[in-house]
Coordinates of C-alpha atoms in Angstrom, one line a residue:
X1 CA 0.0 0.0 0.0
X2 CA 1.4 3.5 -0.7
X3 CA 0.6 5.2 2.6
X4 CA 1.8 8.5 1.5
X5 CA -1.4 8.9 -0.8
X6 CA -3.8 6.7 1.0
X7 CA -6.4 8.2 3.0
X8 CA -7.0 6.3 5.9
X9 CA -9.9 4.7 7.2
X10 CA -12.1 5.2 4.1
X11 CA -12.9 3.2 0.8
X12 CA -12.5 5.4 -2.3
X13 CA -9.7 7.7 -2.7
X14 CA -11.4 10.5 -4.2
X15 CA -14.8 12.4 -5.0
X16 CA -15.8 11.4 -8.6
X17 CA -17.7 13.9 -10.8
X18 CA -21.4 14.2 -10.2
X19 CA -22.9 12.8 -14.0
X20 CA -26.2 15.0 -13.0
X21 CA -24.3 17.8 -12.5
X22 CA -22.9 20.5 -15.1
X23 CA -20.1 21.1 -12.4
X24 CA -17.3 19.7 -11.9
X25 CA -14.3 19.7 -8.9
X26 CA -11.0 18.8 -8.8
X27 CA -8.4 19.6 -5.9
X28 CA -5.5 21.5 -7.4
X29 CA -2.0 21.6 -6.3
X30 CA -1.7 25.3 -5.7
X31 CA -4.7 24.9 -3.5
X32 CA -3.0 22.0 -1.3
X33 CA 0.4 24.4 -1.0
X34 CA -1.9 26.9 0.4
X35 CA -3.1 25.0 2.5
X36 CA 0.0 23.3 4.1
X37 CA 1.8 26.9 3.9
X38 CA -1.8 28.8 6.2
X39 CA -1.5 25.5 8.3
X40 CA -5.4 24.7 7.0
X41 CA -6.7 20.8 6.9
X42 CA -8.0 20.8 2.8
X43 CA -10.1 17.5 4.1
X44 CA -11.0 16.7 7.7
X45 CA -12.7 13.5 6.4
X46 CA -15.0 14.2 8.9
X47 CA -18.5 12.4 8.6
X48 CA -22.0 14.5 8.2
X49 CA -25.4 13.2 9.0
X50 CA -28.1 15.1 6.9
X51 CA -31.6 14.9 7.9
X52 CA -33.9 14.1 4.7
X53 CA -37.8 14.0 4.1
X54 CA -38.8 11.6 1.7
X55 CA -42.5 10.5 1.4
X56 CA -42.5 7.0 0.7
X57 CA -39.9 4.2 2.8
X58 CA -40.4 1.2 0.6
X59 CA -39.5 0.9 -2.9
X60 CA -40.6 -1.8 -5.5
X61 CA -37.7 -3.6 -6.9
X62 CA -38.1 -3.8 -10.4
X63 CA -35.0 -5.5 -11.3
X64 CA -35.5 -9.4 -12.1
X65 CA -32.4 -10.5 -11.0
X66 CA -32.1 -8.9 -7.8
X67 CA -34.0 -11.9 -5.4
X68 CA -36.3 -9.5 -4.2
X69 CA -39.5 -7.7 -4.5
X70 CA -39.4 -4.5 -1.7
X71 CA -36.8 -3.1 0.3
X72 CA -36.4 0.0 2.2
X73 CA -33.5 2.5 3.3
X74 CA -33.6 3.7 6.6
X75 CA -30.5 5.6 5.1
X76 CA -28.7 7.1 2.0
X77 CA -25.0 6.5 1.6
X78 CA -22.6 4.4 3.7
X79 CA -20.0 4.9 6.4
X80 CA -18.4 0.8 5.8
X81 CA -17.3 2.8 3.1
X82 CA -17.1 -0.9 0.7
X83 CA -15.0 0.2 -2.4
X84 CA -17.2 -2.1 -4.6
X85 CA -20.6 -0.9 -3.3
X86 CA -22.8 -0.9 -6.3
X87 CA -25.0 1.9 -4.2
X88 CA -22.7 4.4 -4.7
X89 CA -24.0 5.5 -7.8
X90 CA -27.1 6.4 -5.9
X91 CA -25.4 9.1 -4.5
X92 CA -25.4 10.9 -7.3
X93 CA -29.0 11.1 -7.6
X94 CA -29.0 13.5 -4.5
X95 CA -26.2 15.7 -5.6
X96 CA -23.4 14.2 -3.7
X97 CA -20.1 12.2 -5.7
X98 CA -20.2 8.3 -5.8
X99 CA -16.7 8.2 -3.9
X100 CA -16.1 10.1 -0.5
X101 CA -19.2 11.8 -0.3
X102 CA -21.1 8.4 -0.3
X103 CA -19.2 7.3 2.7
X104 CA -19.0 11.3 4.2
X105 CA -22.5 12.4 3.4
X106 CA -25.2 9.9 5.5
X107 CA -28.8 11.0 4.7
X108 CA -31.3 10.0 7.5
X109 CA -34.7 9.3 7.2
X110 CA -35.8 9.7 11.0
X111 CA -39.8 9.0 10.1
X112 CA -38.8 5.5 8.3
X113 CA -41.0 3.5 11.0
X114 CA -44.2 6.4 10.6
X115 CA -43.7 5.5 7.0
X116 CA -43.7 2.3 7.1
X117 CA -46.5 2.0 9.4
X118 CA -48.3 3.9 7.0
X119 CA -47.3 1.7 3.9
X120 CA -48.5 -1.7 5.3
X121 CA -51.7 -0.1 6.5
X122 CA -52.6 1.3 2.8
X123 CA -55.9 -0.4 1.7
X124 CA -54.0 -2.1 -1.1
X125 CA -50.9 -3.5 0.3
X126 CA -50.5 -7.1 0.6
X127 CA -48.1 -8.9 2.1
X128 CA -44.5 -9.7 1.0
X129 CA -40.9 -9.9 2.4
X130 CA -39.4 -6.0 2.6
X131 CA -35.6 -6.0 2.6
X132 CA -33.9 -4.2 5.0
X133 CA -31.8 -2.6 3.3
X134 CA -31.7 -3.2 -0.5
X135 CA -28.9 -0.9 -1.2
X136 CA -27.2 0.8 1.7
X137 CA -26.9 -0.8 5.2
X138 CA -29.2 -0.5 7.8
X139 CA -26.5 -1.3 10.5
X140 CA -24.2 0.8 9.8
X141 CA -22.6 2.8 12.7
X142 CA -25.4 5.5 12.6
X143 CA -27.9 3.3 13.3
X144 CA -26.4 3.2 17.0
X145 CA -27.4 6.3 18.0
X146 CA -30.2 7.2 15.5
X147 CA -32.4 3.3 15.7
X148 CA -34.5 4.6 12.7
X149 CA -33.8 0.2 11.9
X150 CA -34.9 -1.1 15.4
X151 CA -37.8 1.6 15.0
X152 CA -38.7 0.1 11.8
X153 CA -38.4 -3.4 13.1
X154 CA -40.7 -2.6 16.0
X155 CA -43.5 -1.9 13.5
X156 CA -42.6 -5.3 11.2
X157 CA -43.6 -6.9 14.8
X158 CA -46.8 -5.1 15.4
X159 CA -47.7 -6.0 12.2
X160 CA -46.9 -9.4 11.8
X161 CA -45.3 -8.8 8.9
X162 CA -42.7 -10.6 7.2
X163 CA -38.8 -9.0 6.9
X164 CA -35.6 -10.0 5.4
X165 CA -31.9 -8.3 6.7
X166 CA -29.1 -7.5 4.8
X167 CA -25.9 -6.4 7.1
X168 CA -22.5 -6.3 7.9
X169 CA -22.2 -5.2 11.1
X170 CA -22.7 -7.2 14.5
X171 CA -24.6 -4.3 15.6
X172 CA -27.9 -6.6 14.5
X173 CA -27.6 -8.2 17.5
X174 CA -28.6 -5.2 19.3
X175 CA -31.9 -5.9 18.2
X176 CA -32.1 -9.5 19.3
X177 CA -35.0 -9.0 21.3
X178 CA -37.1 -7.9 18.5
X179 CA -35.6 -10.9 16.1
X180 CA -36.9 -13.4 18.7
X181 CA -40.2 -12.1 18.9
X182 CA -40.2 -12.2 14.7
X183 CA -39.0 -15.5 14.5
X184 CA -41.3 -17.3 17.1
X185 CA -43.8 -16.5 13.7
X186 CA -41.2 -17.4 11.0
X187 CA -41.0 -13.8 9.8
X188 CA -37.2 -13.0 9.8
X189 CA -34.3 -14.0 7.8
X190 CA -31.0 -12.0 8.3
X191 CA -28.5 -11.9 5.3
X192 CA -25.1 -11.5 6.8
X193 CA -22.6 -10.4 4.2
X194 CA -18.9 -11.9 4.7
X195 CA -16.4 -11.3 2.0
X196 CA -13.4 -13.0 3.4
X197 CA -11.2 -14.4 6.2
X198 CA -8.5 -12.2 6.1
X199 CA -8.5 -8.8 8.9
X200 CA -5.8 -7.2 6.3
X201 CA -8.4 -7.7 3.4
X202 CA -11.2 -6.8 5.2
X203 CA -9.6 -3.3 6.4
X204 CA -8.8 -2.2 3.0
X205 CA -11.6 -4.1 1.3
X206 CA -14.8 -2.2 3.8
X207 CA -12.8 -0.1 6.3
X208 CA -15.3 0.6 8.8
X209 CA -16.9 -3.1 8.7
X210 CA -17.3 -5.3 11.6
X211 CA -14.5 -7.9 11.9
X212 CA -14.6 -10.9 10.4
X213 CA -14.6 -12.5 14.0
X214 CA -17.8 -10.2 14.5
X215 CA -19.7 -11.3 12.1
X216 CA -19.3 -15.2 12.1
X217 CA -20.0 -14.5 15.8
X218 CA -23.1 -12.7 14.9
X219 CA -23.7 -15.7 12.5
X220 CA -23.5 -18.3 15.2
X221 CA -25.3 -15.7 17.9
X222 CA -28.4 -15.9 15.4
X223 CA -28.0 -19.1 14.0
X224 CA -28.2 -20.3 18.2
X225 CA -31.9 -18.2 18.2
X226 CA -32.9 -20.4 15.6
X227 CA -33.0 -16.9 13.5
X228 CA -32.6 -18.0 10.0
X229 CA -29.0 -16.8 8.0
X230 CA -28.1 -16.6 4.4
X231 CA -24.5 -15.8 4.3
X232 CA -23.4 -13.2 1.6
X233 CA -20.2 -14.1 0.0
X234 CA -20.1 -11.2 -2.0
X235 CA -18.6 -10.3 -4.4
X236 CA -16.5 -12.3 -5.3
X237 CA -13.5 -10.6 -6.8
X238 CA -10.7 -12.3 -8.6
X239 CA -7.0 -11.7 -7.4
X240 CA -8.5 -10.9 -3.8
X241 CA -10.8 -12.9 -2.3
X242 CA -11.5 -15.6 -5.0
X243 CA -9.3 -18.0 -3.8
X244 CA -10.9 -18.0 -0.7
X245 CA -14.5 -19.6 -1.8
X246 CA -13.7 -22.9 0.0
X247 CA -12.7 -21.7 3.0
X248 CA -15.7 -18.9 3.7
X249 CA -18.4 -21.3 3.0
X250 CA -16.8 -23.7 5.7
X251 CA -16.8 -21.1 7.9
X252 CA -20.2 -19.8 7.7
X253 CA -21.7 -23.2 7.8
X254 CA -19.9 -24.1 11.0
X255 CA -21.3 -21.3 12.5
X256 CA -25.1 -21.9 11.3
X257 CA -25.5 -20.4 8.2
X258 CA -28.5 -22.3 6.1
X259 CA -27.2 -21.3 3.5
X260 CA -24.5 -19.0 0.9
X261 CA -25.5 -16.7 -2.2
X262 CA -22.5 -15.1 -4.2
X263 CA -21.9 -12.3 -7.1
X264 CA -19.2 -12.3 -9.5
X265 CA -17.7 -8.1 -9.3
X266 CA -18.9 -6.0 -11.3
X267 CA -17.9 -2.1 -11.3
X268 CA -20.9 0.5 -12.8
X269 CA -21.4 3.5 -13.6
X270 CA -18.6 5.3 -11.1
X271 CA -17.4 2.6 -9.1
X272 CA -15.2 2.1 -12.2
X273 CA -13.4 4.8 -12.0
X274 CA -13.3 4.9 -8.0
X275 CA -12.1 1.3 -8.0
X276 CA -9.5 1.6 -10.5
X277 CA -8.2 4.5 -8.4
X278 CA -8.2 2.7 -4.9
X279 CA -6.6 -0.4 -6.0
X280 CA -3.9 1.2 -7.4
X281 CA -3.0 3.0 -4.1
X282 CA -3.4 0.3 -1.6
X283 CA -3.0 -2.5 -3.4
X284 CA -0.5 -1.5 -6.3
X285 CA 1.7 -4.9 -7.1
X286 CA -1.8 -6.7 -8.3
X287 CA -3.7 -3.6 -9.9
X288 CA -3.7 -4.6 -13.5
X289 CA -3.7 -8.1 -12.9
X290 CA -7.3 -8.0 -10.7
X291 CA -8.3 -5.7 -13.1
X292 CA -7.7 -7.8 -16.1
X293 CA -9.1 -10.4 -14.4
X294 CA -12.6 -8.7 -13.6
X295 CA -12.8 -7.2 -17.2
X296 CA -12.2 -10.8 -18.7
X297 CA -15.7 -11.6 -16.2
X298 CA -17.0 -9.3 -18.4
X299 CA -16.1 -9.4 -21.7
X300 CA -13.5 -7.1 -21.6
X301 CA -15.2 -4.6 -19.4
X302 CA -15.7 -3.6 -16.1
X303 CA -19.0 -3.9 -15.9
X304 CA -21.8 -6.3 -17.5
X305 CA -25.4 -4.3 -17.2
X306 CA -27.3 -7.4 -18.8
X307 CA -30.0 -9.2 -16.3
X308 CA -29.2 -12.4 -15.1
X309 CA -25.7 -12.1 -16.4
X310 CA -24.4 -9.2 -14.9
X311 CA -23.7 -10.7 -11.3
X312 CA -23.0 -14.4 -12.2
X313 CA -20.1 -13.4 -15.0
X314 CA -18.5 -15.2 -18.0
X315 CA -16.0 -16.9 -19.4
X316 CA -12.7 -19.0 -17.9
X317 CA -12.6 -17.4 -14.2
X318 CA -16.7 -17.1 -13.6
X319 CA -16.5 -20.3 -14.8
X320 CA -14.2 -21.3 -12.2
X321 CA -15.6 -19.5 -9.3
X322 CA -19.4 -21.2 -10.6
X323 CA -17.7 -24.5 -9.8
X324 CA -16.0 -23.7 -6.7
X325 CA -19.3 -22.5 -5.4
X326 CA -21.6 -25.9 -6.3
X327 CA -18.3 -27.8 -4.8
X328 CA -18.7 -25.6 -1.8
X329 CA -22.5 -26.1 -1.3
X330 CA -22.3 -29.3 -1.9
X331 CA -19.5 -30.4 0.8
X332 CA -21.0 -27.7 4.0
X333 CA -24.5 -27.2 2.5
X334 CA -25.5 -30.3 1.6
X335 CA -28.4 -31.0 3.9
X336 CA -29.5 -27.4 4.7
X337 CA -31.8 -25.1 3.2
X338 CA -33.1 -21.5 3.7
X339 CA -36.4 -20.9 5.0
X340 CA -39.5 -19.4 3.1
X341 CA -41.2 -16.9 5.3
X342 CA -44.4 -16.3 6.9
X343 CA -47.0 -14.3 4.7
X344 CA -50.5 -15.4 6.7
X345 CA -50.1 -13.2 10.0
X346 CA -50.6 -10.0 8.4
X347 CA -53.7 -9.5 8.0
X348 CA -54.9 -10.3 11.2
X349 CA -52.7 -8.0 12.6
X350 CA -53.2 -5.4 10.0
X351 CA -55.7 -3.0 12.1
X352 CA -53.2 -3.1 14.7
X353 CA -54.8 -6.0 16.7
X354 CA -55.5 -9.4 16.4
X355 CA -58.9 -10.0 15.0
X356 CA -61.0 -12.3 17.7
X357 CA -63.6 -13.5 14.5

């Protein structure tokens, strides 16, 4: 890693250009001279939490590929800071950069739970399984102090309504009460995302991520609660964690997973650009060859935007991870299986009580 250039502690390296916005802004040399000489900090890399007011919480996923059909984002942007977070590029549709800002600039929605309460009351709605969180993480470090997720959770119990988790962070277990009481009815299933073994991946890799200890912990902590877990091996990205397919699904299934899903990398929109950039600074003796070997997942590019293709990959190396991954569910997965949820409770509970006829 060059640690000269590396700023510590975060994911990307930079703040990429805004493609909604007519301005652009670049940090100049003259500008970081001034700086030094005035004694001045150009970047405190300082976090900001920004209130928002959005009118809806939960959003129809529209995407066929994606293994779900509603999540909802108690939050915009990400302080894990993941360099290959495919959410970034949502950033950019509330005027912030898919790089820094995306990791610097949290939006809040404090009335999530009101909103959601709202939702599943609608004459209309019916019941199905909304993810927590489709895109950014609802456990990130935030949610400690701000529990817009446990408030939201609170009202998936009231209801009786089914709810999936996708996290990172062993602050779930914070919430374990509330899991309990959701899976007594068989509506919970937590997705626990964990990309590899090694501490000195996982720091550069998702900087402000739970440990890898942490989260088969949390695996094992839930699994012991007989709260179902899907592990997340994902992505998988060749040259850094591919070789490691084996070994993670052990590892999860001795701790209680029910089961392992997986993506092949792919880099969209920004994350390009912001990729190419980190891996170059920390990890700059395999740069070219990781990404040549995530372009040949993709025929020749970093990205693949076709459904049903564009997180599975092709050719000789997705070909290769595909078959470590049946070898791998076959030898620690064999006999287990991940849990449909409970759709039957909710309307009996949907006035807020139980009905008695």
């Amino acid at each position: 890693m060059n640690k000269e250039n590396y700023l510590k502690g975060r994911g990307a390296q930079q703040n990429t250009n805004n493609k909604f916005s007519e301005f652009s802004a670049e940090t100049r040399d003259d500008f970081l001279e001034f700086c030094r000489i005035e004694g001045e900090e150009a970047d405190n890399n300082k976090t900001q939490y920004i209130p928002i007011f959005p009118k809806t919480i939960v959003n129809k996923v529209t995407s066929p590929d994606v293994g779900m059909m509603y999540s909802m984002n108690p939050y915009q942007g990400c302080e894990h800071g993941c360099i290959y977070c495919y959410a970034r590029n949502a950033h950019e549709f509330w005027g912030y950069s898919a790089g820094l800002d995306f990791e610097r600039k949290i939006l809040l929605k404090k009335e999530a739970p009101q909103l959601l309460e709202k939702k599943l009351k609608s004459k209309n709605w019916k019941p199905a399984t909304i993810v927590l969180s489709g895109n950014t993480d609802c456990y990130q470090p935030v949610e400690k102090k701000f529990k817009i997720t446990r408030g939201c959770l609170e009202v998936f119990l009231k209801y009786r309504h089914p709810v999936g988790i996708i996290t990172k962070n062993a602050l779930v277990l914070r919430d374990l009460d509330i899991l309990k009481e959701l899976a007594k009815d068989n509506l919970i299933a937590v997705n626990v995302s964990v990309t590899s073994l090694s501490e000195e991946t996982r720091r550069i890799l998702e900087p402000r991520t739970a440990t890898i200890k942490k989260r088969l912990e949390t695996i094992r902590v839930l699994s012991d609660n007989d709260i179902p877990v899907n592990a997340m091996l994902a992505p998988i990205i060749p040259g850094i964690n591919s070789h490691e397919i084996m070994n993670l699904a052990k590892a999860v299934s001795e701790n209680g997973a029910s089961s392992f899903a997986f993506t092949v990398v792919r880099l969209n929109g920004a994350i390009g650009q912001i990729f190419t950039d980190w891996i170059k600074k920390a990890l700059p003796d395999r740069a070219e060859k990781v990404l040549n070997q995530i372009q040949e997942c993709h025929g020749g590019t970093l990205n693949d935007s076709r459904f049903g293709i564009r997180s599975r990959g092709e050719g000789k190396i997705a070909t290769q991870i595909h078959d470590l991954v049946r070898l791998a569910r076959h030898i620690y997965f064999k006999d287990k299986s991940f849990p449909s949820l409970n759709m039957t409770l909710f309307e009996q509970y949907k006035e807020g009580q139980m009905k008695l006829f």
